[in-house]
Coordinates of C-alpha atoms and ligand atoms in Angstrom, one line a residue:
M1343 CA -94.8 -17.9 72.8
K1344 CA -97.6 -16.8 70.4
K1345 CA -99.2 -14.1 72.0
K1346 CA -95.5 -12.6 72.5
T1347 CA -94.9 -12.5 68.8
I1348 CA -98.4 -10.8 68.1
G1349 CA -97.5 -8.1 70.8
F1350 CA -94.0 -7.4 68.9
C1351 CA -96.2 -7.6 65.6
I1352 CA -98.7 -4.9 67.3
I1353 CA -95.6 -2.5 68.1
L1354 CA -94.0 -2.8 65.2
S1355 CA -97.2 -2.3 62.9
V1356 CA -97.4 1.1 64.3
V1357 CA -94.6 2.1 62.6
L1358 CA -94.6 0.1 59.4
A1359 CA -97.8 -2.0 59.0
C1360 CA -97.0 -5.4 60.0
S1361 CA -98.0 -7.4 56.9
S1362 CA -96.6 -10.1 54.6
T1363 CA -99.6 -8.9 52.0
Q1364 CA -98.6 -6.3 49.8
E1365 CA -102.0 -5.2 49.1
I1366 CA -101.7 -3.2 52.8
T1367 CA -100.0 -0.4 52.2
E1368 CA -100.8 2.1 55.2
P1369 CA -99.5 1.6 58.4
N1370 CA -101.8 0.9 61.3
V1371 CA -102.6 4.4 62.9
D1372 CA -105.6 3.5 65.3
F1373 CA -104.5 0.9 67.6
Q1374 CA -102.3 0.7 70.6
I1375 CA -102.0 -1.6 74.0
P1376 CA -102.7 0.9 76.9
K1377 CA -100.1 0.6 79.0
N1378 CA -101.9 -1.1 81.7
F1379 CA -103.6 -3.7 79.8
P1380 CA -102.5 -7.2 78.8
Q1381 CA -101.3 -8.5 75.3
P1382 CA -104.7 -8.7 73.2
I1383 CA -106.3 -12.3 72.0
Y1384 CA -107.0 -11.0 68.5
N1385 CA -104.2 -11.9 65.6
L1386 CA -103.5 -8.5 64.7
A1387 CA -101.2 -10.1 62.1
R1388 CA -103.8 -12.0 60.3
N1389 CA -105.8 -8.1 59.9
P1390 CA -103.5 -5.7 60.5
I1391 CA -105.6 -2.3 60.9
T1392 CA -105.1 0.3 58.2
K1393 CA -106.5 3.7 58.0
A1394 CA -108.5 2.8 55.1
G1395 CA -110.0 -0.6 56.6
F1396 CA -110.4 1.4 59.8
E1397 CA -112.7 4.1 57.6
L1398 CA -114.6 1.0 55.4
G1399 CA -115.4 -0.7 58.8
K1400 CA -117.1 2.2 60.2
A1401 CA -118.7 3.4 57.4
L1402 CA -120.3 -0.3 57.2
F1403 CA -120.8 -0.1 60.7
S1404 CA -123.2 2.6 60.8
D1405 CA -125.0 1.8 57.0
P1406 CA -128.7 0.2 57.4
I1407 CA -127.8 -1.1 54.0
L1408 CA -126.9 -4.1 56.3
S1409 CA -130.3 -5.0 57.0
R1410 CA -133.2 -6.7 54.3
N1411 CA -135.0 -3.4 54.4
N1412 CA -132.2 -0.9 54.7
S1413 CA -133.5 0.4 57.8
I1414 CA -131.5 -0.3 60.7
S1415 CA -127.5 -0.6 61.0
C1416 CA -125.0 -1.9 63.8
S1417 CA -124.6 1.8 65.4
E1418 CA -128.7 2.1 65.9
C1419 CA -128.2 -1.1 68.5
H1420 CA -124.6 0.3 69.7
A1421 CA -124.5 3.8 70.0
Q1422 CA -121.1 5.4 71.2
S1423 CA -122.0 7.6 73.8
Y1424 CA -123.8 4.9 75.6
A1425 CA -120.4 2.6 75.1
F1426 CA -121.8 1.0 72.2
T1427 CA -125.1 0.1 73.7
H1428 CA -129.0 0.2 72.6
H1429 CA -129.8 3.4 75.0
G1430 CA -132.9 2.7 77.1
H1431 CA -134.0 -0.8 75.8
D1432 CA -133.8 -3.5 78.1
V1433 CA -133.6 -5.8 75.4
S1434 CA -132.9 -4.4 71.8
H1435 CA -135.3 -3.6 69.4
G1436 CA -134.2 -4.5 66.0
I1437 CA -135.8 -4.6 62.3
D1438 CA -139.4 -4.0 61.9
N1439 CA -139.5 -2.8 65.5
L1440 CA -139.3 -6.5 66.5
K1441 CA -138.3 -7.1 70.3
G1442 CA -134.7 -9.1 70.6
T1443 CA -134.0 -11.6 73.9
R1444 CA -131.1 -9.7 75.3
N1445 CA -129.5 -6.7 76.0
A1446 CA -127.2 -5.7 73.5
L1447 CA -123.5 -5.6 74.9
A1448 CA -121.1 -2.8 75.4
M1449 CA -118.6 -2.9 72.1
Q1450 CA -115.1 -2.4 74.1
N1451 CA -111.9 -3.7 74.2
L1452 CA -112.7 -6.6 71.5
A1453 CA -109.3 -6.9 70.9
W1454 CA -109.3 -8.9 74.5
Q1455 CA -111.8 -10.8 74.4
S1456 CA -111.9 -14.0 73.1
E1457 CA -115.7 -15.2 72.9
F1458 CA -118.9 -13.2 72.1
F1459 CA -122.1 -12.8 73.2
W1460 CA -123.8 -13.2 76.6
D1461 CA -123.5 -17.2 76.0
G1462 CA -119.7 -17.0 74.1
G1463 CA -121.6 -18.3 71.5
V1464 CA -119.1 -17.0 68.8
G1465 CA -115.0 -17.7 69.3
D1466 CA -113.8 -15.2 66.7
L1467 CA -114.6 -11.4 66.2
D1468 CA -114.3 -11.8 62.2
F1469 CA -117.6 -13.8 63.1
V1470 CA -119.7 -11.5 65.0
P1471 CA -121.3 -9.3 62.5
L1472 CA -123.0 -12.6 60.9
A1473 CA -125.3 -12.9 63.8
P1474 CA -126.9 -9.8 63.8
I1475 CA -127.2 -9.4 60.0
E1476 CA -128.6 -12.8 60.1
N1477 CA -130.9 -12.8 63.0
P1478 CA -134.5 -12.7 62.2
V1479 CA -135.3 -10.0 65.0
E1480 CA -132.2 -7.9 64.2
M1481 CA -131.3 -7.4 60.5
D1482 CA -132.7 -10.1 59.0
E1483 CA -130.6 -10.3 55.7
K1484 CA -128.3 -12.9 54.2
V1485 CA -124.7 -11.7 54.1
G1486 CA -124.6 -12.7 50.2
N1487 CA -127.6 -10.0 49.7
V1488 CA -125.3 -7.2 51.6
L1489 CA -122.2 -8.4 49.2
E1490 CA -124.6 -7.9 46.2
K1491 CA -125.6 -4.6 47.5
L1492 CA -122.6 -2.7 48.0
R1493 CA -121.2 -4.0 44.7
K1494 CA -123.8 -2.3 43.3
T1495 CA -123.3 1.2 45.1
Q1496 CA -121.2 3.9 43.4
Y1497 CA -119.1 4.2 46.9
Y1498 CA -117.7 0.7 48.3
P1499 CA -115.5 -0.6 45.4
A1500 CA -113.8 2.1 45.8
Q1501 CA -113.3 1.9 49.3
F1502 CA -112.8 -2.1 49.0
K1503 CA -109.7 -1.1 46.8
K1504 CA -108.2 1.5 49.0
A1505 CA -108.3 -1.0 52.0
F1506 CA -107.4 -4.4 50.7
G1507 CA -105.9 -3.2 47.0
T1508 CA -108.7 -4.5 45.1
N1509 CA -112.6 -3.3 44.7
E1510 CA -113.9 -6.7 44.7
I1511 CA -115.9 -7.2 47.4
N1512 CA -116.7 -10.8 48.8
A1513 CA -117.0 -11.7 52.7
E1514 CA -114.0 -11.9 53.7
R1515 CA -113.2 -8.2 53.2
F1516 CA -116.2 -7.5 54.5
L1517 CA -115.9 -9.5 57.6
K1518 CA -112.2 -7.9 58.3
A1519 CA -112.7 -4.2 57.6
L1520 CA -115.7 -4.3 60.0
S1521 CA -113.7 -6.0 62.9
Q1522 CA -111.1 -3.1 61.8
Y1523 CA -113.4 -0.6 63.0
M1524 CA -114.2 -2.8 66.1
L1525 CA -111.0 -3.4 67.0
T1526 CA -110.1 0.5 67.5
L1527 CA -113.1 0.7 70.0
V1528 CA -110.5 0.9 72.8
S1529 CA -111.5 2.4 76.1
A1530 CA -108.1 3.2 78.4
N1531 CA -108.6 6.5 79.4
S1532 CA -111.1 6.7 82.1
R1533 CA -110.5 8.5 85.4
Y1534 CA -109.5 5.0 86.9
D1535 CA -106.9 4.3 84.1
K1536 CA -105.3 7.5 84.7
Y1537 CA -105.1 7.3 88.4
V1538 CA -103.8 3.2 88.0
R1539 CA -101.4 4.4 85.3
N1540 CA -99.9 7.3 87.4
E1541 CA -100.7 9.9 84.8
G1542 CA -101.8 12.6 87.7
E1543 CA -105.4 12.0 88.0
I1544 CA -106.6 12.0 91.6
L1545 CA -109.4 9.8 93.1
T1546 CA -111.5 11.1 96.4
A1547 CA -111.7 9.1 99.7
D1548 CA -115.2 7.7 98.6
E1549 CA -113.9 6.3 95.1
L1550 CA -110.7 5.1 96.8
A1551 CA -112.7 3.3 99.6
G1552 CA -114.9 1.6 97.0
L1553 CA -112.0 0.5 94.9
S1554 CA -110.5 -1.4 97.9
L1555 CA -114.4 -2.2 98.0
F1556 CA -114.7 -3.4 94.6
K1557 CA -111.2 -5.7 95.0
Q1558 CA -112.7 -7.4 97.8
K1559 CA -116.1 -8.2 96.7
C1560 CA -116.1 -7.9 92.9
A1561 CA -112.8 -8.5 91.5
S1562 CA -113.0 -12.1 91.5
C1563 CA -115.3 -12.0 88.9
H1564 CA -114.9 -8.8 87.0
K1565 CA -111.1 -9.5 87.4
G1566 CA -108.1 -7.3 86.0
E1567 CA -108.3 -4.2 83.7
L1568 CA -110.8 -5.5 81.7
F1569 CA -113.2 -6.3 84.5
T1570 CA -114.0 -9.6 83.3
D1571 CA -112.5 -13.0 83.7
Q1572 CA -114.5 -14.2 80.8
S1573 CA -116.0 -16.7 82.7
Y1574 CA -119.3 -17.8 82.8
R1575 CA -121.3 -17.7 85.9
N1576 CA -125.0 -17.6 87.6
N1577 CA -124.8 -14.9 89.7
G1578 CA -128.5 -15.2 91.5
L1579 CA -131.0 -13.4 89.2
T1580 CA -134.8 -14.4 90.1
I1581 CA -135.6 -16.7 87.3
Q1582 CA -138.2 -14.5 85.1
G1583 CA -141.1 -16.6 83.3
D1584 CA -138.6 -19.1 80.8
M1585 CA -135.8 -17.2 81.3
D1586 CA -132.8 -17.1 79.1
T1587 CA -130.4 -20.5 80.0
G1588 CA -127.5 -18.7 78.9
R1589 CA -124.1 -20.6 78.2
F1590 CA -126.7 -24.1 78.5
R1591 CA -127.9 -22.8 75.0
I1592 CA -124.3 -23.4 73.4
T1593 CA -123.0 -26.4 75.6
E1594 CA -126.4 -28.3 76.5
Q1595 CA -124.6 -29.5 79.9
P1596 CA -126.6 -29.0 83.2
Q1597 CA -124.0 -27.2 85.0
D1598 CA -124.1 -24.4 82.7
K1599 CA -127.4 -23.7 83.0
Y1600 CA -128.6 -20.1 84.0
K1601 CA -124.6 -18.9 83.6
F1602 CA -123.8 -15.7 81.3
K1603 CA -120.9 -14.2 80.4
V1604 CA -119.2 -11.9 83.3
P1605 CA -119.5 -8.4 81.4
S1606 CA -116.7 -6.1 81.8
L1607 CA -117.8 -3.0 83.9
R1608 CA -115.8 -0.2 81.9
N1609 CA -118.2 2.7 81.1
I1610 CA -120.9 0.8 83.2
E1611 CA -122.4 4.3 84.5
V1612 CA -123.5 5.3 80.5
S1613 CA -124.3 1.4 79.4
K1614 CA -127.7 0.7 81.5
P1615 CA -130.0 -1.1 81.8
Y1616 CA -128.0 -3.8 83.4
M1617 CA -127.9 -7.6 83.0
H1618 CA -128.1 -9.8 80.2
D1619 CA -132.5 -9.1 80.1
G1620 CA -131.7 -5.4 81.1
R1621 CA -133.6 -5.9 84.3
F1622 CA -132.0 -3.4 86.3
Y1623 CA -131.9 0.2 85.4
T1624 CA -129.6 1.5 88.5
L1625 CA -126.1 0.8 89.5
E1626 CA -128.1 0.9 93.2
T1627 CA -130.6 -2.0 92.1
V1628 CA -127.4 -3.6 91.2
L1629 CA -125.6 -3.6 94.5
D1630 CA -128.8 -4.3 96.0
H1631 CA -129.4 -7.4 94.1
Y1632 CA -125.8 -8.7 95.2
A1633 CA -126.6 -7.9 98.7
E1634 CA -130.0 -9.0 99.4
G1635 CA -131.4 -10.7 96.3
V1636 CA -129.2 -13.6 95.3
Q1637 CA -131.1 -16.2 94.8
Q1638 CA -130.4 -20.3 95.4
T1639 CA -131.3 -21.0 91.6
P1640 CA -129.2 -24.2 89.8
N1641 CA -125.5 -23.8 89.0
L1642 CA -125.6 -20.2 91.9
D1643 CA -121.5 -19.4 92.0
P1644 CA -120.2 -20.8 94.9
L1645 CA -118.6 -16.8 95.5
L1646 CA -122.3 -16.0 95.9
Q1647 CA -123.5 -18.7 98.6
N1648 CA -124.3 -15.9 100.8
G1649 CA -125.1 -13.0 98.6
I1650 CA -122.1 -9.9 99.0
P1651 CA -123.2 -8.4 102.5
M1652 CA -122.7 -4.7 101.9
T1653 CA -123.8 -1.6 104.1
A1654 CA -125.3 1.2 102.5
K1655 CA -122.3 3.6 102.5
E1656 CA -120.2 0.7 101.1
K1657 CA -122.4 0.5 98.3
L1658 CA -122.4 4.0 97.7
Q1659 CA -118.7 4.1 97.6
I1660 CA -118.7 0.9 95.3
V1661 CA -120.7 3.2 92.9
A1662 CA -118.5 6.1 93.5
F1663 CA -115.7 4.0 92.2
L1664 CA -117.7 2.3 89.2
K1665 CA -118.0 5.6 88.0
T1666 CA -114.6 6.2 88.0
L1667 CA -114.6 3.7 84.8
T1668 CA -116.7 6.3 82.7
D1669 CA -113.8 7.3 79.6
E1670 CA -115.2 10.3 78.2
Q1671 CA -112.8 10.4 76.1
F1672 CA -113.7 7.0 74.2
L1673 CA -117.6 8.2 74.5
K1674 CA -116.9 11.5 72.2
D1675 CA -114.1 10.4 70.6
K1676 CA -115.1 12.0 67.0
R1677 CA -112.9 9.4 65.1
L1678 CA -114.9 6.9 66.2
S1679 CA -118.2 8.1 64.8
N1680 CA -119.2 8.6 61.3
Ligands
HEC2907 C1 -131.0 -5.1 66.9 C2 -130.3 -4.8 68.1 C3 -128.7 -5.1 67.3 C4 -128.1 -4.8 66.3 C5 -128.6 -4.4 64.7 C6 -126.8 -5.4 66.1 N1 -126.8 -5.9 67.6 FE1 -124.4 -5.9 68.1 N2 -125.2 -7.1 69.7 C7 -127.4 -6.9 70.0 C8 -127.3 -7.9 71.1 C9 -129.0 -7.8 71.8 C10 -126.0 -8.1 71.5 C11 -125.8 -9.5 72.5 C12 -126.0 -10.8 71.9 C13 -126.4 -11.9 72.9 O1 -125.4 -12.0 73.7 O2 -126.7 -13.0 72.1 C14 -125.3 -7.7 70.8 C15 -123.9 -8.3 71.1 C16 -122.6 -7.8 70.2 C17 -121.1 -7.9 70.3 C18 -120.5 -8.9 71.4 C19 -120.0 -7.5 72.4 C20 -119.1 -8.9 73.7 O3 -118.8 -8.1 74.1 O4 -119.4 -10.2 73.2 C21 -120.6 -7.3 68.9 C22 -119.3 -7.5 68.9 C23 -121.9 -6.7 68.0 N3 -123.3 -7.5 68.8 C24 -121.9 -6.1 67.1 C25 -122.6 -5.8 66.2 C26 -122.0 -5.3 64.6 C27 -121.0 -5.3 64.4 C28 -123.2 -5.2 64.1 C29 -123.8 -4.9 62.5 C30 -123.4 -6.2 61.8 C31 -124.4 -5.5 65.2 N4 -123.8 -5.6 66.4 C32 -125.9 -5.2 64.9 C33 -127.7 -6.1 69.5 C34 -127.8 -5.5 68.2
HEC2908 C1 -119.8 -14.9 91.3 C2 -119.5 -13.8 90.0 C3 -119.3 -12.1 90.5 C4 -119.5 -11.6 91.7 C5 -118.4 -12.0 92.4 C6 -119.9 -10.3 91.0 N1 -120.3 -10.2 89.5 FE1 -121.1 -8.5 88.9 N2 -122.0 -10.1 87.5 C7 -121.5 -11.6 87.1 C8 -122.3 -12.1 86.1 C9 -122.2 -13.2 85.7 C10 -123.2 -10.6 85.6 C11 -124.0 -10.9 84.0 C12 -125.3 -12.0 84.8 C13 -126.6 -11.6 83.6 O1 -126.1 -10.7 83.2 O2 -127.1 -12.4 83.8 C14 -122.8 -9.7 86.4 C15 -123.0 -8.4 85.9 C16 -123.1 -7.8 86.7 C17 -123.1 -6.4 86.5 C18 -124.5 -5.8 85.2 C19 -123.3 -5.4 83.5 C20 -124.1 -5.3 82.6 O3 -123.2 -4.7 81.5 O4 -125.0 -5.4 82.4 C21 -123.0 -5.4 87.2 C22 -122.9 -3.9 86.9 C23 -122.1 -5.8 88.1 N3 -122.3 -7.3 87.5 C24 -121.4 -5.4 89.4 C25 -121.1 -6.2 90.6 C26 -120.4 -5.5 91.3 C27 -120.4 -4.4 91.7 C28 -120.1 -6.5 92.0 C29 -119.4 -6.8 93.4 C30 -120.2 -6.2 94.7 C31 -120.3 -8.0 90.8 N4 -120.6 -7.3 90.5 C32 -119.9 -8.9 91.8 C33 -120.7 -12.1 87.8 C34 -120.4 -11.4 89.4

């Protein structure tokens, strides 16, 4: 019921900015639900996307003013051409070149996600920015200081006025603007999408064979058009040192130890390295892991008890299919870059 209302609201908002507050004046120009996607989870009625809100969020996203010494922006670790990941870093590097503990997640189709981070530690997109801003090895700043710095600029008060009808800068508006930008990061124009939507795209025999193998062997977890069932699972990685325990850190339930969010595989060709700790640098090594490397560690997923048997040819075909998920339009969309 609730979801249907939201969907209707979005369709409506394309035309007349579905909003009850008179502050919002411009129509939503940046958000559309792709035909092959389900209804989004984010409540867009609560934070309607406007042109000015989107532009403000985009400016904030790429502004190092959000960090303690004004040196590192969100976009530093989330670069568009790599599906908004930190290219070339197994775990991302933040302020003062300090090393983080996890591989930066791709940012795409966030409106369809109910929980964020590898362990699902944040349940609302609006609160996601608080974590990197306050993380001592990422941006190491207090949100209060960020707001104070923004108020002192020439630029931002006027932008907040355009977006929210007032030049008063507060945490809620700051976070809503960032969300408006993040919500527009919709990737749904890969060759695969054009193929499933019958838009004249043709897949090769190997890509089609790969798609069919993927449905048999991978889609129980990397499910549906988002390529994730949004669950937390242990896919049998070798435990290295005092490895991150994943979902356990949030729930403290022993049955959650070593479980991580099933990540989407959209744009996977460009978002290497792979896994929560960036341990694999190629898709071939990922497939070798599933075929030959799955370890019997605590809470290994029942679906992977015997690994995923694949011949060399099947691996090639699955990789060929995965590359059809690369969305050049999204990776190069100038609207999204600053
Ligand atoms: C120092 C690098 C770094 C910076 C700076 C950074 N991030 Fe991240 N981001 C990461 C890492 C690493 C993760 C995965 C963290 C985890 O799972 O615990 C992540 C995860 C995310 C996610 C979750 C995606 C998902 O699918 O769950 C979002 C959204 C996000 N970041 C947005 C932002 C925003 C907005 C900013 C700026 C306010 C920002 N990030 C700054 C490294 C960074
Ligand atoms: C039992 C569920 C499950 C199955 C089946 C499964 N995966 Fe995964 N996959 C996961 C989980 C969980 C992760 C994240 C693990 C981590 O980082 O610790 C993952 C991560 C990945 C990644 C890395 C993504 C990234 O952004 O770093 C790739 C690529 C991948 N899987 C491909 C596949 C392919 C191809 C198949 C089929 C051959 C497959 N998976 C089958 C659960 C599964």
